[in-house]
Amino acid sequence: IYTYYERIPLDRRLTDMTDEDDDALLEHWKSSWETAGWTPIILGKSDAEKHPKFELYDNEIKSLRLDDFGEIVFRRYIAMATKGGWMCDYDIFPLRDFRSEGLTPPYDGKFAIFDVVSSALAVADQGGWESTLRALLDDAKMHLNKNENQINLWTDTLGMIQLLRNDTLNVKSHRLVMPANLITEPVPFSSEFCAKRQFRKKHLVIHFSPQSMLEGKTIPPEQRLPRYRAETARETIPHYETYCGVKIVNTE
């Protein structure tokens, strides 16, 4: 399984994370997926540059006048188009072993997402990643502001909504990513609490996104920041497993 990471200059980061914070999260991502039996690989811009059409795609991306994060989102598609397979955000951790379901991309290699409209966890073969990149670029060109003096704030989630709405590429959408705030609610762990959440056993992964950290009511307010994602994941996931009897594969 792959994730994609590029360092954004500190003065332009929206998460306020330091390089050390990012490194800690990447390390926890890698160790969690290794414990689950996968081979986790961190991709970067140098991997995207190996694509034979990288310069063409990169020029298109730059013409969209996106912020740093928006450009990085597109480049991860370029990198995955050279690899094919599973990709997830670096704040996503496995909940159960689904390797047998993921040895080869399903749906004949076409693009599939597992967080409704987000590609936080996605899979496709090389062609599926590239055709989705092409469709997202075309969608962005149609919808983004053409004012040359304005920076566009865009994510692939906005583009994916259009692809799903128009049935473009026949993208498959699932709801198999658990947002972390669902297990950091202001409710004590108990048999009753867990019984109401048995449906969550179907989820493949848990996502400690910045938004879910903000909504995690049992997380101390001073720790509801993106920089505490690795620490919160290490503490919360085993707690959920202990009280709810759900066998979770990453227990480091």
Short mmCIF file of N, CA and C in Angstrom, two decimals, residues 58-176:
data_model
loop_
_atom_site.label_atom_id
_atom_site.label_comp_id
_atom_site.label_asym_id
_atom_site.label_seq_id
_atom_site.Cartn_x
_atom_site.Cartn_y
_atom_site.Cartn_z
N ASP A 58 2.27 18.27 -15.04
CA ASP A 58 2.67 19.27 -14.06
C ASP A 58 2.40 20.69 -14.57
N ASN A 59 2.60 20.90 -15.86
CA ASN A 59 2.29 22.21 -16.44
C ASN A 59 0.79 22.49 -16.36
N GLU A 60 -0.01 21.45 -16.59
CA GLU A 60 -1.47 21.62 -16.46
C GLU A 60 -1.85 21.97 -15.03
N ILE A 61 -1.21 21.30 -14.09
CA ILE A 61 -1.50 21.56 -12.67
C ILE A 61 -1.14 23.00 -12.31
N LYS A 62 0.02 23.44 -12.75
CA LYS A 62 0.46 24.80 -12.44
C LYS A 62 -0.47 25.84 -13.05
N SER A 63 -1.06 25.52 -14.20
CA SER A 63 -1.96 26.48 -14.85
C SER A 63 -3.26 26.67 -14.07
N LEU A 64 -3.55 25.75 -13.14
CA LEU A 64 -4.78 25.86 -12.34
C LEU A 64 -4.63 26.84 -11.19
N ARG A 65 -3.39 27.26 -10.89
CA ARG A 65 -3.13 28.23 -9.82
C ARG A 65 -3.68 27.74 -8.48
N LEU A 66 -3.27 26.56 -8.10
CA LEU A 66 -3.71 25.96 -6.84
C LEU A 66 -2.75 26.33 -5.71
N ASP A 67 -3.18 26.11 -4.48
CA ASP A 67 -2.27 26.23 -3.36
C ASP A 67 -1.37 24.99 -3.32
N ASP A 68 -0.44 24.94 -2.39
CA ASP A 68 0.51 23.83 -2.33
C ASP A 68 -0.19 22.49 -2.19
N PHE A 69 -1.17 22.42 -1.30
CA PHE A 69 -1.85 21.15 -1.06
C PHE A 69 -2.58 20.68 -2.31
N GLY A 70 -3.23 21.61 -3.02
CA GLY A 70 -3.94 21.23 -4.24
C GLY A 70 -3.02 20.63 -5.28
N GLU A 71 -1.84 21.21 -5.44
CA GLU A 71 -0.87 20.67 -6.41
C GLU A 71 -0.40 19.28 -5.98
N ILE A 72 -0.15 19.11 -4.69
CA ILE A 72 0.32 17.82 -4.19
C ILE A 72 -0.72 16.74 -4.42
N VAL A 73 -1.99 17.08 -4.22
CA VAL A 73 -3.07 16.11 -4.44
C VAL A 73 -3.01 15.56 -5.86
N PHE A 74 -2.81 16.45 -6.84
CA PHE A 74 -2.73 16.00 -8.23
C PHE A 74 -1.48 15.15 -8.47
N ARG A 75 -0.36 15.57 -7.89
CA ARG A 75 0.88 14.83 -8.15
C ARG A 75 0.83 13.41 -7.58
N ARG A 76 0.05 13.19 -6.52
CA ARG A 76 -0.03 11.82 -6.00
C ARG A 76 -0.73 10.91 -7.01
N TYR A 77 -1.67 11.47 -7.79
CA TYR A 77 -2.30 10.67 -8.85
C TYR A 77 -1.28 10.33 -9.93
N ILE A 78 -0.41 11.28 -10.25
CA ILE A 78 0.62 11.01 -11.25
C ILE A 78 1.53 9.88 -10.75
N ALA A 79 1.95 9.97 -9.48
CA ALA A 79 2.82 8.93 -8.92
C ALA A 79 2.13 7.58 -8.93
N MET A 80 0.86 7.54 -8.55
CA MET A 80 0.15 6.26 -8.51
C MET A 80 -0.10 5.70 -9.90
N ALA A 81 -0.12 6.57 -10.91
CA ALA A 81 -0.28 6.10 -12.28
C ALA A 81 0.96 5.35 -12.76
N THR A 82 2.07 5.49 -12.03
CA THR A 82 3.27 4.72 -12.37
C THR A 82 3.34 3.41 -11.60
N LYS A 83 2.48 3.25 -10.61
CA LYS A 83 2.53 2.08 -9.72
C LYS A 83 1.29 1.20 -9.86
N GLY A 84 0.13 1.80 -9.69
CA GLY A 84 -1.11 1.03 -9.58
C GLY A 84 -1.21 0.40 -8.20
N GLY A 85 -2.42 0.13 -7.75
CA GLY A 85 -2.62 -0.52 -6.46
C GLY A 85 -3.33 0.38 -5.46
N TRP A 86 -3.14 0.07 -4.18
CA TRP A 86 -3.83 0.76 -3.09
C TRP A 86 -3.04 1.99 -2.63
N MET A 87 -3.78 3.05 -2.31
CA MET A 87 -3.17 4.26 -1.77
C MET A 87 -4.09 4.82 -0.70
N CYS A 88 -3.48 5.35 0.38
CA CYS A 88 -4.29 6.00 1.41
C CYS A 88 -3.54 7.20 1.97
N ASP A 89 -4.28 8.08 2.64
CA ASP A 89 -3.66 9.21 3.33
C ASP A 89 -2.76 8.70 4.45
N TYR A 90 -1.81 9.53 4.86
CA TYR A 90 -0.85 9.07 5.86
C TYR A 90 -1.38 9.13 7.28
N ASP A 91 -2.65 9.52 7.44
CA ASP A 91 -3.28 9.47 8.76
C ASP A 91 -4.39 8.43 8.80
N ILE A 92 -4.27 7.43 7.94
CA ILE A 92 -5.21 6.31 7.90
C ILE A 92 -4.49 5.04 8.34
N PHE A 93 -5.16 4.28 9.22
CA PHE A 93 -4.55 3.08 9.80
C PHE A 93 -5.51 1.90 9.66
N PRO A 94 -4.97 0.69 9.45
CA PRO A 94 -5.82 -0.49 9.20
C PRO A 94 -6.57 -0.93 10.45
N LEU A 95 -7.82 -1.35 10.24
CA LEU A 95 -8.63 -1.89 11.32
C LEU A 95 -8.72 -3.41 11.25
N ARG A 96 -8.64 -3.96 10.08
CA ARG A 96 -8.67 -5.41 9.95
C ARG A 96 -7.88 -5.82 8.72
N ASP A 97 -7.57 -7.09 8.66
CA ASP A 97 -6.75 -7.60 7.56
C ASP A 97 -7.62 -7.81 6.33
N PHE A 98 -7.44 -6.96 5.33
CA PHE A 98 -8.19 -7.14 4.09
C PHE A 98 -7.25 -7.37 2.91
N ARG A 99 -6.08 -7.93 3.22
CA ARG A 99 -5.12 -8.19 2.14
C ARG A 99 -5.69 -9.14 1.09
N SER A 100 -6.44 -10.15 1.55
CA SER A 100 -6.98 -11.12 0.59
C SER A 100 -7.96 -10.44 -0.37
N GLU A 101 -8.55 -9.30 0.08
CA GLU A 101 -9.47 -8.57 -0.77
C GLU A 101 -8.72 -7.59 -1.67
N GLY A 102 -7.43 -7.37 -1.38
CA GLY A 102 -6.73 -6.32 -2.09
C GLY A 102 -5.48 -6.76 -2.81
N LEU A 103 -5.35 -8.07 -3.06
CA LEU A 103 -4.14 -8.53 -3.75
C LEU A 103 -4.05 -7.97 -5.15
N THR A 104 -5.19 -7.82 -5.79
CA THR A 104 -5.23 -7.19 -7.11
C THR A 104 -6.35 -6.16 -7.10
N PRO A 105 -6.21 -5.07 -7.85
CA PRO A 105 -7.28 -4.06 -7.88
C PRO A 105 -8.60 -4.67 -8.35
N PRO A 106 -9.69 -4.43 -7.63
CA PRO A 106 -11.00 -4.96 -8.04
C PRO A 106 -11.56 -4.18 -9.22
N TYR A 107 -12.72 -4.57 -9.66
CA TYR A 107 -13.45 -3.86 -10.71
C TYR A 107 -12.63 -3.70 -11.99
N ASP A 108 -11.87 -4.74 -12.32
CA ASP A 108 -11.05 -4.72 -13.55
C ASP A 108 -10.09 -3.54 -13.57
N GLY A 109 -9.63 -3.12 -12.40
CA GLY A 109 -8.65 -2.04 -12.33
C GLY A 109 -9.21 -0.65 -12.37
N LYS A 110 -10.55 -0.52 -12.49
CA LYS A 110 -11.15 0.82 -12.50
C LYS A 110 -11.04 1.45 -11.12
N PHE A 111 -11.15 2.76 -11.08
CA PHE A 111 -10.94 3.51 -9.84
C PHE A 111 -12.05 3.24 -8.84
N ALA A 112 -11.66 2.98 -7.59
CA ALA A 112 -12.62 2.75 -6.51
C ALA A 112 -12.19 3.52 -5.28
N ILE A 113 -13.14 4.17 -4.62
CA ILE A 113 -12.87 4.91 -3.39
C ILE A 113 -13.68 4.28 -2.27
N PHE A 114 -13.22 4.46 -1.04
CA PHE A 114 -13.82 3.75 0.09
C PHE A 114 -14.25 4.70 1.21
N ASP A 115 -14.28 6.01 0.92
CA ASP A 115 -14.72 7.01 1.89
C ASP A 115 -15.77 7.92 1.27
N VAL A 116 -16.74 7.31 0.63
CA VAL A 116 -17.90 7.96 0.01
C VAL A 116 -17.49 8.81 -1.20
N VAL A 117 -16.99 10.03 -0.96
CA VAL A 117 -16.58 10.89 -2.08
C VAL A 117 -15.10 11.27 -1.99
N SER A 118 -14.40 10.69 -1.03
CA SER A 118 -13.00 11.03 -0.83
C SER A 118 -12.11 9.87 -1.27
N SER A 119 -10.93 10.22 -1.80
CA SER A 119 -9.96 9.20 -2.19
C SER A 119 -8.98 8.93 -1.07
N ALA A 120 -9.39 9.16 0.19
CA ALA A 120 -8.51 8.91 1.34
C ALA A 120 -8.00 7.47 1.34
N LEU A 121 -8.84 6.55 0.87
CA LEU A 121 -8.44 5.17 0.61
C LEU A 121 -8.98 4.83 -0.77
N ALA A 122 -8.10 4.49 -1.68
CA ALA A 122 -8.51 4.25 -3.06
C ALA A 122 -7.65 3.17 -3.69
N VAL A 123 -8.16 2.60 -4.78
CA VAL A 123 -7.43 1.55 -5.47
C VAL A 123 -7.79 1.57 -6.96
N ALA A 124 -6.81 1.25 -7.77
CA ALA A 124 -7.01 1.11 -9.21
C ALA A 124 -5.71 0.57 -9.79
N ASP A 125 -5.77 0.09 -11.03
CA ASP A 125 -4.52 -0.25 -11.69
C ASP A 125 -3.91 1.03 -12.26
N GLN A 126 -2.77 0.95 -12.91
CA GLN A 126 -2.10 2.15 -13.42
C GLN A 126 -3.01 2.96 -14.34
N GLY A 127 -3.68 2.27 -15.23
CA GLY A 127 -4.58 2.96 -16.16
C GLY A 127 -5.74 3.62 -15.44
N GLY A 128 -6.26 2.97 -14.39
CA GLY A 128 -7.36 3.54 -13.63
C GLY A 128 -6.95 4.82 -12.91
N TRP A 129 -5.75 4.84 -12.35
CA TRP A 129 -5.25 6.05 -11.70
C TRP A 129 -5.07 7.18 -12.72
N GLU A 130 -4.53 6.84 -13.89
CA GLU A 130 -4.26 7.89 -14.87
C GLU A 130 -5.55 8.44 -15.49
N SER A 131 -6.51 7.57 -15.78
CA SER A 131 -7.77 8.06 -16.35
C SER A 131 -8.51 8.93 -15.35
N THR A 132 -8.40 8.62 -14.06
CA THR A 132 -9.03 9.45 -13.03
C THR A 132 -8.32 10.78 -12.92
N LEU A 133 -7.00 10.78 -13.00
CA LEU A 133 -6.24 12.02 -13.02
C LEU A 133 -6.69 12.91 -14.16
N ARG A 134 -6.83 12.32 -15.35
CA ARG A 134 -7.24 13.08 -16.52
C ARG A 134 -8.62 13.70 -16.32
N ALA A 135 -9.54 12.90 -15.78
CA ALA A 135 -10.91 13.38 -15.57
C ALA A 135 -10.95 14.49 -14.52
N LEU A 136 -10.14 14.36 -13.46
CA LEU A 136 -10.11 15.38 -12.41
C LEU A 136 -9.49 16.69 -12.92
N LEU A 137 -8.46 16.59 -13.75
CA LEU A 137 -7.87 17.78 -14.34
C LEU A 137 -8.88 18.51 -15.23
N ASP A 138 -9.60 17.75 -16.04
CA ASP A 138 -10.60 18.36 -16.93
C ASP A 138 -11.71 19.02 -16.12
N ASP A 139 -12.12 18.35 -15.03
CA ASP A 139 -13.18 18.92 -14.19
C ASP A 139 -12.70 20.21 -13.53
N ALA A 140 -11.47 20.21 -13.04
CA ALA A 140 -10.93 21.40 -12.39
C ALA A 140 -10.88 22.58 -13.36
N LYS A 141 -10.49 22.32 -14.59
CA LYS A 141 -10.41 23.40 -15.59
C LYS A 141 -11.77 24.03 -15.83
N MET A 142 -12.83 23.22 -15.73
CA MET A 142 -14.17 23.74 -15.98
C MET A 142 -14.71 24.56 -14.81
N HIS A 143 -14.30 24.21 -13.59
CA HIS A 143 -14.95 24.80 -12.42
C HIS A 143 -14.11 25.82 -11.65
N LEU A 144 -12.81 25.86 -11.88
CA LEU A 144 -12.00 26.77 -11.08
C LEU A 144 -12.02 28.19 -11.63
N ASN A 145 -11.81 29.14 -10.74
CA ASN A 145 -11.80 30.54 -11.09
C ASN A 145 -10.67 30.83 -12.08
N LYS A 146 -10.96 31.60 -13.11
CA LYS A 146 -9.96 31.88 -14.14
C LYS A 146 -9.23 33.20 -13.91
N ASN A 147 -9.47 33.81 -12.75
CA ASN A 147 -8.78 35.05 -12.40
C ASN A 147 -7.31 34.76 -12.15
N GLU A 148 -6.44 35.34 -12.95
CA GLU A 148 -5.02 35.05 -12.86
C GLU A 148 -4.39 35.53 -11.56
N ASN A 149 -5.06 36.42 -10.86
CA ASN A 149 -4.51 36.96 -9.62
C ASN A 149 -5.03 36.24 -8.38
N GLN A 150 -5.78 35.18 -8.58
CA GLN A 150 -6.39 34.48 -7.45
C GLN A 150 -5.89 33.05 -7.35
N ILE A 151 -5.57 32.62 -6.13
CA ILE A 151 -5.18 31.24 -5.87
C ILE A 151 -6.45 30.42 -5.67
N ASN A 152 -6.55 29.31 -6.34
CA ASN A 152 -7.72 28.44 -6.23
C ASN A 152 -7.53 27.42 -5.12
N LEU A 153 -8.53 27.29 -4.26
CA LEU A 153 -8.53 26.27 -3.22
C LEU A 153 -9.39 25.11 -3.72
N TRP A 154 -8.76 23.97 -3.94
CA TRP A 154 -9.45 22.85 -4.57
C TRP A 154 -8.90 21.55 -4.00
N THR A 155 -9.75 20.56 -3.88
CA THR A 155 -9.30 19.21 -3.52
C THR A 155 -9.92 18.22 -4.50
N ASP A 156 -9.35 17.04 -4.55
CA ASP A 156 -9.90 16.03 -5.46
C ASP A 156 -11.28 15.58 -5.01
N THR A 157 -11.63 15.78 -3.74
CA THR A 157 -12.97 15.42 -3.27
C THR A 157 -14.03 16.21 -4.03
N LEU A 158 -13.79 17.49 -4.26
CA LEU A 158 -14.74 18.30 -5.02
C LEU A 158 -14.89 17.77 -6.45
N GLY A 159 -13.76 17.40 -7.04
CA GLY A 159 -13.82 16.83 -8.38
C GLY A 159 -14.50 15.47 -8.39
N MET A 160 -14.25 14.67 -7.35
CA MET A 160 -14.83 13.33 -7.30
C MET A 160 -16.35 13.38 -7.21
N ILE A 161 -16.87 14.40 -6.52
CA ILE A 161 -18.33 14.55 -6.44
C ILE A 161 -18.91 14.69 -7.83
N GLN A 162 -18.24 15.47 -8.68
CA GLN A 162 -18.71 15.63 -10.06
C GLN A 162 -18.59 14.34 -10.86
N LEU A 163 -17.49 13.62 -10.68
CA LEU A 163 -17.31 12.36 -11.41
C LEU A 163 -18.39 11.36 -11.03
N LEU A 164 -18.72 11.30 -9.75
CA LEU A 164 -19.76 10.38 -9.29
C LEU A 164 -21.13 10.83 -9.76
N ARG A 165 -21.38 12.12 -9.69
CA ARG A 165 -22.69 12.65 -10.10
C ARG A 165 -22.95 12.42 -11.58
N ASN A 166 -21.91 12.58 -12.38
CA ASN A 166 -22.06 12.41 -13.83
C ASN A 166 -21.79 10.99 -14.29
N ASP A 167 -21.48 10.12 -13.33
CA ASP A 167 -21.14 8.73 -13.63
C ASP A 167 -19.94 8.63 -14.57
N THR A 168 -19.07 9.63 -14.48
CA THR A 168 -17.86 9.63 -15.30
C THR A 168 -16.91 8.53 -14.83
N LEU A 169 -16.40 7.73 -15.74
CA LEU A 169 -15.45 6.65 -15.47
C LEU A 169 -16.03 5.49 -14.68
N ASN A 170 -17.31 5.59 -14.30
CA ASN A 170 -17.93 4.52 -13.51
C ASN A 170 -17.14 4.24 -12.23
N VAL A 171 -16.77 5.31 -11.52
CA VAL A 171 -16.04 5.18 -10.26
C VAL A 171 -16.91 4.45 -9.24
N LYS A 172 -16.32 3.50 -8.53
CA LYS A 172 -17.02 2.76 -7.49
C LYS A 172 -16.81 3.46 -6.14
N SER A 173 -17.90 3.65 -5.41
CA SER A 173 -17.83 4.34 -4.12
C SER A 173 -18.35 3.46 -3.00
N HIS A 174 -17.61 3.42 -1.89
CA HIS A 174 -18.00 2.63 -0.73
C HIS A 174 -17.88 3.48 0.53
N ARG A 175 -18.49 3.00 1.63
CA ARG A 175 -18.37 3.68 2.92
C ARG A 175 -17.70 2.71 3.89
N LEU A 176 -16.39 2.56 3.79
CA LEU A 176 -15.66 1.58 4.59
C LEU A 176 -14.49 2.21 5.36
#
